[in-house]
Amino acid sequence: MKKVGIVMGSDSDLPVVEKAMTVLDELGVPYEAHVFSAHRTPDEAADFASNAKANGFGAIIAAAGMAAHLAGAIAARTTLPVIGIPVKSSFDGMDALLATVQMPSGIPVATVAVNGSKNAAFLAAQIIAVSDDELAQRLAEQRKSASEGVLAKNAAIEEKYNK
C-alpha cells in the first residue's frame, strides 16, 4: 500500500495534524510525519517532495498557518496529489486558507477547511484507495458506520420530541 506523507510547517501544527494521523491509523493507512518549512527549510521540503513518489508515497498532506505556502511549495516539486490544510493561527485562518487555495494553473493543491485535518486524511485515503480494493472497502465500512451513528441520533431525537 502507498503511504501518505504528512508535512507540517511547524510542530505547533501538530495538534491539528494529529487528527489526520488518527483517521489514517483507524483506516490502516501507513504514513510518515515531518516538519519542513517552505521558508526556513526550503531545501529539505523540496527534497522530500521531489523524492516522495520514489519513496513510496501516494499522496501528501501539507499543513501550515499564516502565509501557508508549504502545500504549494510541495506541489511545485511533485506530481503526487497534495492536500493542503490551512491551520488557524491568525485572521481566523483566512490568510492560511487563501494562501493554500490560490494556486497557479498547473500546480493544484486540494484544500480542505481551516483545521480540516480529518477530511485531509479521508481524501488522501480515497486517493490511495483508487488502486487498493481493501482500503476502498474499509472506507465504505467507515461511511456505513458514520451513517448508522447519525441514524441512531435521529431515532433518539424523534423518540424524545416527536409525539
Coordinates of C-alpha atoms in Angstrom, one line a residue:
M1 CA 0.0 0.0 0.0
K2 CA 1.2 3.5 -0.8
K3 CA 1.8 5.7 2.3
V4 CA 0.7 9.2 3.0
G5 CA 3.3 11.9 3.6
I6 CA 2.3 14.4 6.2
V7 CA 4.3 17.6 6.3
M8 CA 3.7 20.5 8.8
G9 CA 5.3 23.8 8.7
S10 CA 5.9 23.9 12.4
D11 CA 5.5 21.5 15.4
S12 CA 2.8 24.0 16.6
D13 CA 0.6 22.5 13.8
L14 CA 0.8 19.0 15.4
P15 CA -2.4 19.3 17.4
V16 CA -4.3 19.8 14.2
V17 CA -2.4 17.2 12.2
E18 CA -2.7 14.5 14.9
K19 CA -6.4 14.3 14.0
A20 CA -5.4 13.2 10.4
M21 CA -3.0 10.7 11.9
T22 CA -5.8 9.2 14.0
V23 CA -8.0 8.8 10.9
L24 CA -5.2 7.2 8.9
D25 CA -4.4 4.8 11.8
E26 CA -8.1 3.8 12.0
L27 CA -8.1 3.1 8.3
G28 CA -4.8 1.2 8.4
V29 CA -3.1 3.6 6.1
P30 CA 0.7 4.0 6.7
Y31 CA 2.1 7.5 6.9
E32 CA 5.2 9.4 7.8
A33 CA 5.1 12.8 9.5
H34 CA 7.7 15.6 9.1
V35 CA 8.3 19.2 10.0
F36 CA 9.6 21.2 7.0
S37 CA 9.1 24.9 6.4
A38 CA 8.6 26.3 2.9
H39 CA 10.6 29.4 4.2
R40 CA 13.0 28.1 6.9
T41 CA 13.9 24.7 5.4
P42 CA 13.1 25.1 1.7
D43 CA 15.8 22.7 0.5
E44 CA 14.6 19.9 2.9
A45 CA 10.9 20.5 1.8
A46 CA 11.9 20.4 -1.8
D47 CA 14.0 17.2 -1.4
F48 CA 11.1 15.5 0.4
A49 CA 8.6 16.4 -2.3
S50 CA 10.9 15.6 -5.2
N51 CA 11.6 12.1 -3.9
A52 CA 8.1 11.3 -2.4
K53 CA 6.9 9.2 -5.3
A54 CA 10.2 7.1 -5.4
N55 CA 9.9 6.8 -1.6
G56 CA 6.5 5.0 -1.8
F57 CA 4.1 7.9 -1.1
G58 CA 0.7 8.0 -2.9
A59 CA -0.5 11.4 -1.6
I60 CA 0.9 14.2 0.6
I61 CA -0.9 16.3 3.2
A62 CA 0.7 19.7 4.0
A63 CA -0.4 21.7 6.9
A64 CA 0.6 25.3 7.6
G65 CA -0.7 28.5 9.1
M66 CA -0.2 32.2 8.4
A67 CA 1.4 32.6 4.9
A68 CA 0.8 28.8 4.4
H69 CA 3.0 28.4 1.3
L70 CA 4.0 24.9 2.3
A71 CA 1.4 22.9 0.3
G72 CA 2.2 25.0 -2.8
A73 CA 5.9 24.6 -2.4
I74 CA 5.4 20.8 -2.0
A75 CA 3.1 20.6 -5.0
A76 CA 5.6 22.5 -7.2
R77 CA 8.1 19.6 -6.7
T78 CA 5.9 16.6 -7.2
T79 CA 3.1 15.3 -9.4
L80 CA 1.6 13.4 -6.5
P81 CA -1.7 14.7 -5.2
V82 CA -1.1 17.3 -2.5
I83 CA -3.8 18.2 0.1
G84 CA -3.4 21.4 1.9
I85 CA -4.7 22.0 5.5
P86 CA -4.8 25.7 6.3
V87 CA -4.1 26.0 10.0
K88 CA -5.8 28.7 12.1
S89 CA -3.2 30.9 13.6
S90 CA -4.2 34.4 12.7
F91 CA -7.0 36.2 10.9
D92 CA -9.2 33.2 11.9
G93 CA -7.2 31.1 9.4
M94 CA -8.4 33.1 6.4
D95 CA -4.8 34.0 5.5
A96 CA -3.8 30.4 5.5
L97 CA -6.9 29.4 3.6
L98 CA -6.3 31.9 0.8
A99 CA -2.6 31.1 0.6
T100 CA -3.3 27.4 0.3
V101 CA -6.3 27.5 -2.1
Q102 CA -5.0 30.2 -4.5
M103 CA -2.5 28.2 -6.6
P104 CA -1.4 28.9 -10.2
S105 CA -2.7 26.8 -13.0
G106 CA -0.9 23.5 -13.4
I107 CA 0.1 23.3 -9.7
P108 CA -3.1 22.2 -8.0
V109 CA -3.5 21.8 -4.2
A110 CA -6.7 20.2 -3.0
T111 CA -7.6 22.3 0.0
V112 CA -9.8 21.3 3.0
A113 CA -11.4 23.6 5.6
V114 CA -9.3 25.5 8.1
N115 CA -8.1 22.9 10.6
G116 CA -9.8 20.3 8.4
S117 CA -7.3 17.5 9.0
K118 CA -9.8 14.7 9.3
N119 CA -11.1 15.4 5.8
A120 CA -7.5 15.7 4.5
A121 CA -6.8 12.2 5.8
F122 CA -10.0 10.8 4.3
L123 CA -9.2 12.4 0.9
A124 CA -5.7 11.0 1.0
A125 CA -7.1 7.6 1.8
Q126 CA -9.6 7.8 -1.0
I127 CA -6.8 8.7 -3.5
I128 CA -4.8 5.7 -2.4
A129 CA -7.9 3.5 -2.5
V130 CA -8.3 4.1 -6.2
S131 CA -5.8 1.2 -6.6
D132 CA -6.3 -0.6 -3.3
D133 CA -9.6 -2.5 -3.0
E134 CA -9.1 -3.4 0.6
L135 CA -8.7 0.2 1.6
A136 CA -11.7 1.1 -0.5
Q137 CA -13.7 -1.5 1.5
R138 CA -12.6 0.0 4.8
L139 CA -13.6 3.5 3.6
A140 CA -17.0 2.1 2.7
E141 CA -17.4 0.5 6.1
Q142 CA -16.4 3.7 7.8
R143 CA -19.1 5.6 5.9
K144 CA -21.7 3.0 6.7
S145 CA -20.7 3.3 10.4
A146 CA -20.9 7.1 10.3
S147 CA -24.4 6.8 8.7
E148 CA -25.6 4.4 11.3
G149 CA -24.4 6.8 14.0
V150 CA -26.4 9.7 12.6
L151 CA -29.5 7.5 12.2
A152 CA -29.2 6.4 15.8
K153 CA -29.1 10.0 16.9
N154 CA -32.1 10.8 14.7
A155 CA -34.1 8.0 16.3
A156 CA -33.3 9.3 19.8
I157 CA -34.4 12.8 18.8
E158 CA -37.5 11.6 17.1
E159 CA -38.4 9.5 20.1
K160 CA -38.0 12.4 22.5
Y161 CA -39.5 15.2 20.6
N162 CA -42.0 13.7 18.0
K163 CA -45.1 12.9 20.0

